[in-house]
Amino acid sequence: MKEAHTVTADDETVVLRWRYVARSVPVARRELRRTLERWEWGTVADVAALLLSEILTNAVRHARVPGREIETRFSRVGRLLRIEVHDASETRPLMGLPADGVEGGWGLPLVDSLAAGWGISDRQGPGKVVWAEVAVGGEPS
């Protein structure tokens, strides 16, 4: 799998690029867990991995742009972990509760319930950033 791993000099942000394939999601989760271990923030690893899974899976499934990749960023912002998923699609995800009997569609409601904060932002160039934050203590702030 093609990926680029860049760590800033102060080790505050990890940037990775992923192809639009389902197997990118578990590999990204492993990279996030490794980063959290290195930062000694393992207490938020389970919640952070779940948040990353949900927003990265949305990008893989719904934001495919030929010739482009998905970018993830894991950043330390004070006592918060910020997880970002950048994609080149202009289509923004909508949060709503799925109808009874529907298997999917619970991703963003789950993100909303677990994250200290989350949102969708513009980015430089085409597309958007979907982000979520987790308090280092593992509880929403």
mmCIF file of N, CA and C in Angstrom:
data_model
loop_
_atom_site.group_PDB
_atom_site.id
_atom_site.type_symbol
_atom_site.label_atom_id
_atom_site.label_comp_id
_atom_site.label_asym_id
_atom_site.label_seq_id
_atom_site.Cartn_x
_atom_site.Cartn_y
_atom_site.Cartn_z
ATOM 1 N N MET A 1 0.846 -1.164 0.000
ATOM 2 C CA MET A 1 0.000 0.000 0.000
ATOM 3 C C MET A 1 0.894 1.229 0.000
ATOM 4 N N LYS A 2 0.615 2.169 -0.877
ATOM 5 C CA LYS A 2 1.375 3.405 -0.949
ATOM 6 C C LYS A 2 0.941 4.323 0.189
ATOM 7 N N GLU A 3 1.896 4.775 0.955
ATOM 8 C CA GLU A 3 1.592 5.735 2.001
ATOM 9 C C GLU A 3 2.826 6.593 2.229
ATOM 10 N N ALA A 4 2.614 7.812 2.634
ATOM 11 C CA ALA A 4 3.706 8.709 2.977
ATOM 12 C C ALA A 4 3.560 9.057 4.437
ATOM 13 N N HIS A 5 4.618 8.913 5.191
ATOM 14 C CA HIS A 5 4.578 9.180 6.628
ATOM 15 C C HIS A 5 5.534 10.330 6.910
ATOM 16 N N THR A 6 5.013 11.409 7.432
ATOM 17 C CA THR A 6 5.818 12.568 7.744
ATOM 18 C C THR A 6 5.557 12.968 9.183
ATOM 19 N N VAL A 7 6.605 13.152 9.950
ATOM 20 C CA VAL A 7 6.481 13.630 11.320
ATOM 21 C C VAL A 7 7.157 14.983 11.397
ATOM 22 N N THR A 8 6.475 15.983 11.932
ATOM 23 C CA THR A 8 7.074 17.307 12.063
ATOM 24 C C THR A 8 8.216 17.250 13.061
ATOM 25 N N ALA A 9 9.077 18.237 13.006
ATOM 26 C CA ALA A 9 10.273 18.261 13.842
ATOM 27 C C ALA A 9 9.940 18.228 15.334
ATOM 28 N N ASP A 10 8.829 18.840 15.725
ATOM 29 C CA ASP A 10 8.495 18.846 17.145
ATOM 30 C C ASP A 10 7.625 17.658 17.544
ATOM 31 N N ASP A 11 7.375 16.747 16.626
ATOM 32 C CA ASP A 11 6.604 15.529 16.866
ATOM 33 C C ASP A 11 5.205 15.814 17.400
ATOM 34 N N GLU A 12 4.606 16.900 16.959
ATOM 35 C CA GLU A 12 3.249 17.243 17.378
ATOM 36 C C GLU A 12 2.193 16.768 16.391
ATOM 37 N N THR A 13 2.584 16.456 15.150
ATOM 38 C CA THR A 13 1.630 16.061 14.113
ATOM 39 C C THR A 13 2.212 14.939 13.269
ATOM 40 N N VAL A 14 1.389 13.943 12.996
ATOM 41 C CA VAL A 14 1.755 12.846 12.098
ATOM 42 C C VAL A 14 0.812 12.909 10.907
ATOM 43 N N VAL A 15 1.374 12.939 9.704
ATOM 44 C CA VAL A 15 0.597 13.022 8.471
ATOM 45 C C VAL A 15 0.852 11.759 7.653
ATOM 46 N N LEU A 16 -0.237 11.106 7.237
ATOM 47 C CA LEU A 16 -0.146 9.892 6.414
ATOM 48 C C LEU A 16 -1.104 10.016 5.243
ATOM 49 N N ARG A 17 -0.770 9.371 4.149
ATOM 50 C CA ARG A 17 -1.662 9.344 2.973
ATOM 51 C C ARG A 17 -2.068 7.906 2.686
ATOM 52 N N TRP A 18 -3.332 7.778 2.239
ATOM 53 C CA TRP A 18 -3.930 6.457 2.043
ATOM 54 C C TRP A 18 -4.668 6.380 0.718
ATOM 55 N N ARG A 19 -4.690 5.190 0.162
ATOM 56 C CA ARG A 19 -5.518 4.944 -1.020
ATOM 57 C C ARG A 19 -6.956 4.742 -0.585
ATOM 58 N N TYR A 20 -7.862 4.871 -1.539
ATOM 59 C CA TYR A 20 -9.296 4.679 -1.280
ATOM 60 C C TYR A 20 -9.632 3.192 -1.312
ATOM 61 N N VAL A 21 -9.109 2.457 -0.353
ATOM 62 C CA VAL A 21 -9.394 1.025 -0.240
ATOM 63 C C VAL A 21 -9.692 0.714 1.222
ATOM 64 N N ALA A 22 -10.550 -0.273 1.439
ATOM 65 C CA ALA A 22 -10.985 -0.613 2.797
ATOM 66 C C ALA A 22 -9.817 -0.993 3.697
ATOM 67 N N ARG A 23 -8.787 -1.623 3.168
ATOM 68 C CA ARG A 23 -7.679 -2.058 4.021
ATOM 69 C C ARG A 23 -6.852 -0.890 4.559
ATOM 70 N N SER A 24 -7.069 0.308 4.038
ATOM 71 C CA SER A 24 -6.392 1.483 4.598
ATOM 72 C C SER A 24 -6.841 1.755 6.033
ATOM 73 N N VAL A 25 -8.079 1.433 6.340
ATOM 74 C CA VAL A 25 -8.642 1.771 7.652
ATOM 75 C C VAL A 25 -7.922 1.045 8.794
ATOM 76 N N PRO A 26 -7.780 -0.280 8.762
ATOM 77 C CA PRO A 26 -7.082 -0.927 9.887
ATOM 78 C C PRO A 26 -5.602 -0.545 9.965
ATOM 79 N N VAL A 27 -4.977 -0.294 8.837
ATOM 80 C CA VAL A 27 -3.570 0.118 8.855
ATOM 81 C C VAL A 27 -3.451 1.510 9.479
ATOM 82 N N ALA A 28 -4.371 2.400 9.154
ATOM 83 C CA ALA A 28 -4.379 3.739 9.752
ATOM 84 C C ALA A 28 -4.609 3.658 11.258
ATOM 85 N N ARG A 29 -5.491 2.770 11.682
ATOM 86 C CA ARG A 29 -5.723 2.593 13.126
ATOM 87 C C ARG A 29 -4.438 2.158 13.836
ATOM 88 N N ARG A 30 -3.712 1.223 13.218
ATOM 89 C CA ARG A 30 -2.444 0.775 13.819
ATOM 90 C C ARG A 30 -1.454 1.923 13.925
ATOM 91 N N GLU A 31 -1.378 2.752 12.883
ATOM 92 C CA GLU A 31 -0.470 3.897 12.920
ATOM 93 C C GLU A 31 -0.874 4.889 14.007
ATOM 94 N N LEU A 32 -2.172 5.101 14.166
ATOM 95 C CA LEU A 32 -2.644 5.981 15.225
ATOM 96 C C LEU A 32 -2.254 5.429 16.592
ATOM 97 N N ARG A 33 -2.476 4.140 16.809
ATOM 98 C CA ARG A 33 -2.122 3.526 18.095
ATOM 99 C C ARG A 33 -0.619 3.640 18.365
ATOM 100 N N ARG A 34 0.197 3.435 17.342
ATOM 101 C CA ARG A 34 1.655 3.584 17.510
ATOM 102 C C ARG A 34 2.007 5.010 17.905
ATOM 103 N N THR A 35 1.366 5.959 17.253
ATOM 104 C CA THR A 35 1.614 7.366 17.576
ATOM 105 C C THR A 35 1.225 7.661 19.014
ATOM 106 N N LEU A 36 0.067 7.187 19.440
ATOM 107 C CA LEU A 36 -0.389 7.438 20.804
ATOM 108 C C LEU A 36 0.531 6.780 21.834
ATOM 109 N N GLU A 37 1.040 5.598 21.530
ATOM 110 C CA GLU A 37 2.007 4.958 22.429
ATOM 111 C C GLU A 37 3.263 5.821 22.553
ATOM 112 N N ARG A 38 3.764 6.313 21.433
ATOM 113 C CA ARG A 38 4.970 7.147 21.436
ATOM 114 C C ARG A 38 4.747 8.426 22.240
ATOM 115 N N TRP A 39 3.552 8.988 22.146
ATOM 116 C CA TRP A 39 3.215 10.204 22.884
ATOM 117 C C TRP A 39 2.812 9.916 24.326
ATOM 118 N N GLU A 40 2.716 8.650 24.680
ATOM 119 C CA GLU A 40 2.257 8.214 26.000
ATOM 120 C C GLU A 40 0.823 8.671 26.274
ATOM 121 N N TRP A 41 0.004 8.578 25.243
ATOM 122 C CA TRP A 41 -1.412 8.910 25.329
ATOM 123 C C TRP A 41 -2.280 7.679 25.083
ATOM 124 N N GLY A 42 -1.792 6.532 25.495
ATOM 125 C CA GLY A 42 -2.504 5.279 25.255
ATOM 126 C C GLY A 42 -3.878 5.198 25.880
ATOM 127 N N THR A 43 -4.161 6.039 26.880
ATOM 128 C CA THR A 43 -5.473 5.978 27.541
ATOM 129 C C THR A 43 -6.615 6.341 26.603
ATOM 130 N N VAL A 44 -6.326 7.057 25.519
ATOM 131 C CA VAL A 44 -7.397 7.436 24.582
ATOM 132 C C VAL A 44 -7.380 6.591 23.316
ATOM 133 N N ALA A 45 -6.534 5.557 23.280
ATOM 134 C CA ALA A 45 -6.335 4.784 22.047
ATOM 135 C C ALA A 45 -7.618 4.138 21.526
ATOM 136 N N ASP A 46 -8.418 3.543 22.386
ATOM 137 C CA ASP A 46 -9.619 2.847 21.908
ATOM 138 C C ASP A 46 -10.634 3.814 21.311
ATOM 139 N N VAL A 47 -10.910 4.899 22.019
ATOM 140 C CA VAL A 47 -11.865 5.884 21.505
ATOM 141 C C VAL A 47 -11.319 6.533 20.240
ATOM 142 N N ALA A 48 -10.034 6.889 20.244
ATOM 143 C CA ALA A 48 -9.424 7.528 19.075
ATOM 144 C C ALA A 48 -9.468 6.612 17.859
ATOM 145 N N ALA A 49 -9.170 5.335 18.050
ATOM 146 C CA ALA A 49 -9.195 4.388 16.932
ATOM 147 C C ALA A 49 -10.605 4.237 16.365
ATOM 148 N N LEU A 50 -11.595 4.235 17.226
ATOM 149 C CA LEU A 50 -12.983 4.138 16.757
ATOM 150 C C LEU A 50 -13.383 5.389 15.975
ATOM 151 N N LEU A 51 -13.025 6.559 16.475
ATOM 152 C CA LEU A 51 -13.334 7.803 15.755
ATOM 153 C C LEU A 51 -12.649 7.829 14.388
ATOM 154 N N LEU A 52 -11.368 7.480 14.366
ATOM 155 C CA LEU A 52 -10.649 7.435 13.089
ATOM 156 C C LEU A 52 -11.316 6.452 12.135
ATOM 157 N N SER A 53 -11.667 5.273 12.632
ATOM 158 C CA SER A 53 -12.328 4.267 11.777
ATOM 159 C C SER A 53 -13.575 4.810 11.120
ATOM 160 N N GLU A 54 -14.395 5.487 11.899
ATOM 161 C CA GLU A 54 -15.663 5.986 11.361
ATOM 162 C C GLU A 54 -15.454 7.062 10.305
ATOM 163 N N ILE A 55 -14.605 8.046 10.576
ATOM 164 C CA ILE A 55 -14.472 9.134 9.600
ATOM 165 C C ILE A 55 -13.623 8.732 8.402
ATOM 166 N N LEU A 56 -12.649 7.843 8.597
ATOM 167 C CA LEU A 56 -11.860 7.374 7.463
ATOM 168 C C LEU A 56 -12.683 6.433 6.580
ATOM 169 N N THR A 57 -13.488 5.587 7.195
ATOM 170 C CA THR A 57 -14.361 4.702 6.411
ATOM 171 C C THR A 57 -15.323 5.518 5.552
ATOM 172 N N ASN A 58 -15.874 6.598 6.106
ATOM 173 C CA ASN A 58 -16.744 7.470 5.303
ATOM 174 C C ASN A 58 -16.001 8.005 4.087
ATOM 175 N N ALA A 59 -14.772 8.441 4.279
ATOM 176 C CA ALA A 59 -13.991 8.974 3.152
ATOM 177 C C ALA A 59 -13.716 7.892 2.117
ATOM 178 N N VAL A 60 -13.321 6.711 2.577
ATOM 179 C CA VAL A 60 -13.028 5.610 1.648
ATOM 180 C C VAL A 60 -14.266 5.255 0.831
ATOM 181 N N ARG A 61 -15.423 5.199 1.471
ATOM 182 C CA ARG A 61 -16.656 4.773 0.798
ATOM 183 C C ARG A 61 -17.306 5.865 -0.051
ATOM 184 N N HIS A 62 -17.253 7.109 0.409
ATOM 185 C CA HIS A 62 -18.105 8.134 -0.196
ATOM 186 C C HIS A 62 -17.371 9.330 -0.799
ATOM 187 N N ALA A 63 -16.065 9.416 -0.649
ATOM 188 C CA ALA A 63 -15.356 10.628 -1.080
ATOM 189 C C ALA A 63 -14.287 10.350 -2.127
ATOM 190 N N ARG A 64 -14.436 9.289 -2.857
ATOM 191 C CA ARG A 64 -13.420 8.890 -3.845
ATOM 192 C C ARG A 64 -13.313 9.923 -4.966
ATOM 193 N N VAL A 65 -12.086 10.357 -5.213
ATOM 194 C CA VAL A 65 -11.779 11.249 -6.327
ATOM 195 C C VAL A 65 -10.634 10.597 -7.092
ATOM 196 N N PRO A 66 -10.850 10.236 -8.365
ATOM 197 C CA PRO A 66 -9.795 9.561 -9.133
ATOM 198 C C PRO A 66 -8.482 10.352 -9.112
ATOM 199 N N GLY A 67 -7.394 9.621 -8.888
ATOM 200 C CA GLY A 67 -6.074 10.221 -8.895
ATOM 201 C C GLY A 67 -5.682 10.895 -7.594
ATOM 202 N N ARG A 68 -6.551 10.873 -6.600
ATOM 203 C CA ARG A 68 -6.264 11.531 -5.321
ATOM 204 C C ARG A 68 -6.191 10.496 -4.202
ATOM 205 N N GLU A 69 -5.595 10.883 -3.103
ATOM 206 C CA GLU A 69 -5.504 10.034 -1.925
ATOM 207 C C GLU A 69 -6.185 10.732 -0.752
ATOM 208 N N ILE A 70 -6.376 9.975 0.310
ATOM 209 C CA ILE A 70 -6.898 10.508 1.562
ATOM 210 C C ILE A 70 -5.690 10.819 2.438
ATOM 211 N N GLU A 71 -5.791 11.888 3.200
ATOM 212 C CA GLU A 71 -4.718 12.223 4.137
ATOM 213 C C GLU A 71 -5.281 12.209 5.549
ATOM 214 N N THR A 72 -4.535 11.594 6.471
ATOM 215 C CA THR A 72 -4.893 11.657 7.883
ATOM 216 C C THR A 72 -3.830 12.468 8.604
ATOM 217 N N ARG A 73 -4.286 13.176 9.631
ATOM 218 C CA ARG A 73 -3.377 13.922 10.506
ATOM 219 C C ARG A 73 -3.775 13.637 11.940
ATOM 220 N N PHE A 74 -2.783 13.290 12.748
ATOM 221 C CA PHE A 74 -2.974 13.092 14.178
ATOM 222 C C PHE A 74 -2.128 14.170 14.854
ATOM 223 N N SER A 75 -2.773 15.033 15.633
ATOM 224 C CA SER A 75 -2.070 16.175 16.229
ATOM 225 C C SER A 75 -2.341 16.270 17.718
ATOM 226 N N ARG A 76 -1.320 16.741 18.434
ATOM 227 C CA ARG A 76 -1.481 17.100 19.840
ATOM 228 C C ARG A 76 -1.768 18.596 19.883
ATOM 229 N N VAL A 77 -2.917 18.936 20.429
ATOM 230 C CA VAL A 77 -3.321 20.336 20.558
ATOM 231 C C VAL A 77 -3.615 20.544 22.042
ATOM 232 N N GLY A 78 -2.624 21.013 22.766
ATOM 233 C CA GLY A 78 -2.774 21.112 24.214
ATOM 234 C C GLY A 78 -3.002 19.733 24.786
ATOM 235 N N ARG A 79 -4.095 19.562 25.511
ATOM 236 C CA ARG A 79 -4.430 18.265 26.103
ATOM 237 C C ARG A 79 -5.478 17.518 25.277
ATOM 238 N N LEU A 80 -5.586 17.888 23.983
ATOM 239 C CA LEU A 80 -6.510 17.204 23.070
ATOM 240 C C LEU A 80 -5.740 16.493 21.973
ATOM 241 N N LEU A 81 -6.272 15.347 21.569
ATOM 242 C CA LEU A 81 -5.827 14.673 20.353
ATOM 243 C C LEU A 81 -6.785 15.104 19.253
ATOM 244 N N ARG A 82 -6.254 15.619 18.164
ATOM 245 C CA ARG A 82 -7.085 15.996 17.014
ATOM 246 C C ARG A 82 -6.792 15.007 15.890
ATOM 247 N N ILE A 83 -7.849 14.388 15.388
ATOM 248 C CA ILE A 83 -7.776 13.435 14.279
ATOM 249 C C ILE A 83 -8.447 14.096 13.094
ATOM 250 N N GLU A 84 -7.726 14.218 11.983
ATOM 251 C CA GLU A 84 -8.282 14.826 10.778
ATOM 252 C C GLU A 84 -8.210 13.840 9.618
ATOM 253 N N VAL A 85 -9.242 13.844 8.794
ATOM 254 C CA VAL A 85 -9.261 13.076 7.545
ATOM 255 C C VAL A 85 -9.557 14.065 6.427
ATOM 256 N N HIS A 86 -8.576 14.237 5.549
ATOM 257 C CA HIS A 86 -8.684 15.157 4.418
ATOM 258 C C HIS A 86 -8.986 14.347 3.162
ATOM 259 N N ASP A 87 -9.932 14.814 2.364
ATOM 260 C CA ASP A 87 -10.176 14.202 1.061
ATOM 261 C C ASP A 87 -10.495 15.290 0.050
ATOM 262 N N ALA A 88 -10.437 14.955 -1.227
ATOM 263 C CA ALA A 88 -10.611 15.938 -2.300
ATOM 264 C C ALA A 88 -12.055 16.079 -2.764
ATOM 265 N N SER A 89 -12.975 15.347 -2.166
ATOM 266 C CA SER A 89 -14.380 15.421 -2.558
ATOM 267 C C SER A 89 -15.052 16.642 -1.930
ATOM 268 N N GLU A 90 -15.860 17.315 -2.715
ATOM 269 C CA GLU A 90 -16.622 18.460 -2.205
ATOM 270 C C GLU A 90 -17.892 18.019 -1.463
ATOM 271 N N THR A 91 -18.275 16.752 -1.589
ATOM 272 C CA THR A 91 -19.477 16.240 -0.938
ATOM 273 C C THR A 91 -19.230 16.109 0.559
ATOM 274 N N ARG A 92 -20.099 16.743 1.331
ATOM 275 C CA ARG A 92 -19.952 16.719 2.787
ATOM 276 C C ARG A 92 -20.874 15.666 3.390
ATOM 277 N N PRO A 93 -20.361 14.938 4.373
ATOM 278 C CA PRO A 93 -21.227 13.936 5.018
ATOM 279 C C PRO A 93 -22.330 14.609 5.817
ATOM 280 N N LEU A 94 -23.452 13.957 5.881
ATOM 281 C CA LEU A 94 -24.596 14.455 6.651
ATOM 282 C C LEU A 94 -24.847 13.509 7.809
ATOM 283 N N MET A 95 -25.116 14.073 8.962
ATOM 284 C CA MET A 95 -25.425 13.229 10.106
ATOM 285 C C MET A 95 -26.930 13.118 10.246
ATOM 286 N N GLY A 96 -27.362 11.902 10.353
ATOM 287 C CA GLY A 96 -28.760 11.619 10.609
ATOM 288 C C GLY A 96 -28.853 10.217 11.154
ATOM 289 N N LEU A 97 -29.913 9.919 11.810
ATOM 290 C CA LEU A 97 -30.090 8.570 12.316
ATOM 291 C C LEU A 97 -30.659 7.690 11.217
ATOM 292 N N PRO A 98 -30.078 6.503 11.022
ATOM 293 C CA PRO A 98 -30.579 5.619 9.976
ATOM 294 C C PRO A 98 -31.964 5.064 10.314
ATOM 295 N N ALA A 99 -32.658 4.675 9.292
ATOM 296 C CA ALA A 99 -33.988 4.088 9.475
ATOM 297 C C ALA A 99 -33.864 2.725 10.152
ATOM 298 N N ASP A 100 -34.945 2.297 10.789
ATOM 299 C CA ASP A 100 -34.962 0.977 11.424
ATOM 300 C C ASP A 100 -34.605 -0.091 10.408
ATOM 301 N N GLY A 101 -33.778 -1.035 10.835
ATOM 302 C CA GLY A 101 -33.400 -2.147 9.981
ATOM 303 C C GLY A 101 -32.249 -1.861 9.048
ATOM 304 N N VAL A 102 -31.793 -0.610 8.977
ATOM 305 C CA VAL A 102 -30.668 -0.263 8.112
ATOM 306 C C VAL A 102 -29.387 -0.550 8.877
ATOM 307 N N GLU A 103 -28.450 -1.238 8.204
ATOM 308 C CA GLU A 103 -27.228 -1.657 8.864
ATOM 309 C C GLU A 103 -26.239 -0.507 9.065
ATOM 310 N N GLY A 104 -26.042 0.337 8.072
ATOM 311 C CA GLY A 104 -25.055 1.413 8.157
ATOM 312 C C GLY A 104 -25.681 2.728 8.570
ATOM 313 N N GLY A 105 -24.839 3.759 8.572
ATOM 314 C CA GLY A 105 -25.332 5.096 8.840
ATOM 315 C C GLY A 105 -25.173 5.576 10.267
ATOM 316 N N TRP A 106 -24.536 4.772 11.112
ATOM 317 C CA TRP A 106 -24.382 5.143 12.517
ATOM 318 C C TRP A 106 -23.054 5.839 12.797
ATOM 319 N N GLY A 107 -22.196 5.995 11.792
ATOM 320 C CA GLY A 107 -20.852 6.526 12.001
ATOM 321 C C GLY A 107 -20.804 7.902 12.619
ATOM 322 N N LEU A 108 -21.437 8.885 12.001
ATOM 323 C CA LEU A 108 -21.376 10.247 12.533
ATOM 324 C C LEU A 108 -22.131 10.406 13.853
ATOM 325 N N PRO A 109 -23.283 9.756 14.062
ATOM 326 C CA PRO A 109 -23.876 9.831 15.401
ATOM 327 C C PRO A 109 -22.946 9.250 16.478
ATOM 328 N N LEU A 110 -22.210 8.213 16.135
ATOM 329 C CA LEU A 110 -21.247 7.642 17.074
ATOM 330 C C LEU A 110 -20.109 8.627 17.336
ATOM 331 N N VAL A 111 -19.581 9.237 16.283
ATOM 332 C CA VAL A 111 -18.546 10.254 16.435
ATOM 333 C C VAL A 111 -19.057 11.381 17.334
ATOM 334 N N ASP A 112 -20.279 11.821 17.084
ATOM 335 C CA ASP A 112 -20.871 12.908 17.865
ATOM 336 C C ASP A 112 -20.965 12.553 19.349
ATOM 337 N N SER A 113 -21.257 11.312 19.648
ATOM 338 C CA SER A 113 -21.414 10.914 21.051
ATOM 339 C C SER A 113 -20.081 10.668 21.756
ATOM 340 N N LEU A 114 -19.028 10.332 21.025
ATOM 341 C CA LEU A 114 -17.754 9.985 21.659
ATOM 342 C C LEU A 114 -16.718 11.105 21.673
ATOM 343 N N ALA A 115 -16.768 11.994 20.704
ATOM 344 C CA ALA A 115 -15.728 13.021 20.568
ATOM 345 C C ALA A 115 -15.980 14.201 21.499
ATOM 346 N N ALA A 116 -14.890 14.829 21.938
ATOM 347 C CA ALA A 116 -15.005 16.081 22.696
ATOM 348 C C ALA A 116 -15.522 17.183 21.783
ATOM 349 N N GLY A 117 -15.244 17.058 20.506
ATOM 350 C CA GLY A 117 -15.728 17.968 19.477
ATOM 351 C C GLY A 117 -15.441 17.348 18.133
ATOM 352 N N TRP A 118 -16.206 17.736 17.125
ATOM 353 C CA TRP A 118 -15.957 17.254 15.772
ATOM 354 C C TRP A 118 -16.594 18.225 14.804
ATOM 355 N N GLY A 119 -16.192 18.123 13.539
ATOM 356 C CA GLY A 119 -16.790 18.987 12.541
ATOM 357 C C GLY A 119 -16.254 18.716 11.153
ATOM 358 N N ILE A 120 -16.706 19.550 10.244
ATOM 359 C CA ILE A 120 -16.305 19.477 8.838
ATOM 360 C C ILE A 120 -15.852 20.869 8.456
ATOM 361 N N SER A 121 -14.660 20.962 7.884
ATOM 362 C CA SER A 121 -14.081 22.256 7.535
ATOM 363 C C SER A 121 -13.588 22.252 6.100
ATOM 364 N N ASP A 122 -13.472 23.459 5.546
ATOM 365 C CA ASP A 122 -12.814 23.613 4.248
ATOM 366 C C ASP A 122 -11.324 23.377 4.439
ATOM 367 N N ARG A 123 -10.634 23.126 3.353
ATOM 368 C CA ARG A 123 -9.192 22.980 3.402
ATOM 369 C C ARG A 123 -8.586 23.679 2.209
ATOM 370 N N GLN A 124 -7.282 23.890 2.241
ATOM 371 C CA GLN A 124 -6.631 24.465 1.070
ATOM 372 C C GLN A 124 -6.758 23.463 -0.063
ATOM 373 N N GLY A 125 -7.098 23.939 -1.236
ATOM 374 C CA GLY A 125 -7.306 23.037 -2.358
ATOM 375 C C GLY A 125 -8.703 22.458 -2.327
ATOM 376 N N PRO A 126 -8.953 21.485 -3.189
ATOM 377 C CA PRO A 126 -10.297 20.905 -3.267
ATOM 378 C C PRO A 126 -10.602 20.021 -2.068
ATOM 379 N N GLY A 127 -11.874 19.909 -1.750
ATOM 380 C CA GLY A 127 -12.309 18.957 -0.744
ATOM 381 C C GLY A 127 -12.575 19.545 0.615
ATOM 382 N N LYS A 128 -12.414 18.706 1.618
ATOM 383 C CA LYS A 128 -12.810 19.050 2.983
ATOM 384 C C LYS A 128 -11.945 18.305 3.986
ATOM 385 N N VAL A 129 -12.124 18.679 5.243
ATOM 386 C CA VAL A 129 -11.507 17.986 6.375
ATOM 387 C C VAL A 129 -12.631 17.604 7.327
ATOM 388 N N VAL A 130 -12.694 16.346 7.689
ATOM 389 C CA VAL A 130 -13.578 15.905 8.753
ATOM 390 C C VAL A 130 -12.667 15.620 9.943
ATOM 391 N N TRP A 131 -12.981 16.216 11.083
ATOM 392 C CA TRP A 131 -12.087 16.110 12.233
ATOM 393 C C TRP A 131 -12.862 15.745 13.489
ATOM 394 N N ALA A 132 -12.131 15.169 14.427
ATOM 395 C CA ALA A 132 -12.686 14.854 15.741
ATOM 396 C C ALA A 132 -11.583 15.050 16.771
ATOM 397 N N GLU A 133 -11.979 15.444 17.964
ATOM 398 C CA GLU A 133 -11.022 15.640 19.046
ATOM 399 C C GLU A 133 -11.399 14.787 20.249
ATOM 400 N N VAL A 134 -10.346 14.329 20.939
ATOM 401 C CA VAL A 134 -10.520 13.513 22.124
ATOM 402 C C VAL A 134 -9.688 14.134 23.239
ATOM 403 N N ALA A 135 -10.300 14.332 24.411
ATOM 404 C CA ALA A 135 -9.556 14.811 25.567
ATOM 405 C C ALA A 135 -8.590 13.720 26.002
ATOM 406 N N VAL A 136 -7.393 14.119 26.396
ATOM 407 C CA VAL A 136 -6.380 13.144 26.773
ATOM 408 C C VAL A 136 -6.875 12.225 27.871
ATOM 409 N N GLY A 137 -7.682 12.714 28.766
ATOM 410 C CA GLY A 137 -8.239 11.866 29.825
ATOM 411 C C GLY A 137 -9.277 10.878 29.319
ATOM 412 N N GLY A 138 -9.641 10.976 28.037
ATOM 413 C CA GLY A 138 -10.606 10.075 27.435
ATOM 414 C C GLY A 138 -12.043 10.511 27.586
ATOM 415 N N GLU A 139 -12.276 11.625 28.236
ATOM 416 C CA GLU A 139 -13.638 12.101 28.428
ATOM 417 C C GLU A 139 -13.854 13.390 27.669
ATOM 418 N N PRO A 140 -15.016 13.614 27.107
ATOM 419 C CA PRO A 140 -15.267 14.884 26.428
ATOM 420 C C PRO A 140 -15.077 16.045 27.369
ATOM 421 N N SER A 141 -14.533 17.148 26.819
ATOM 422 C CA SER A 141 -14.310 18.334 27.643
ATOM 423 C C SER A 141 -15.554 19.193 27.709
#
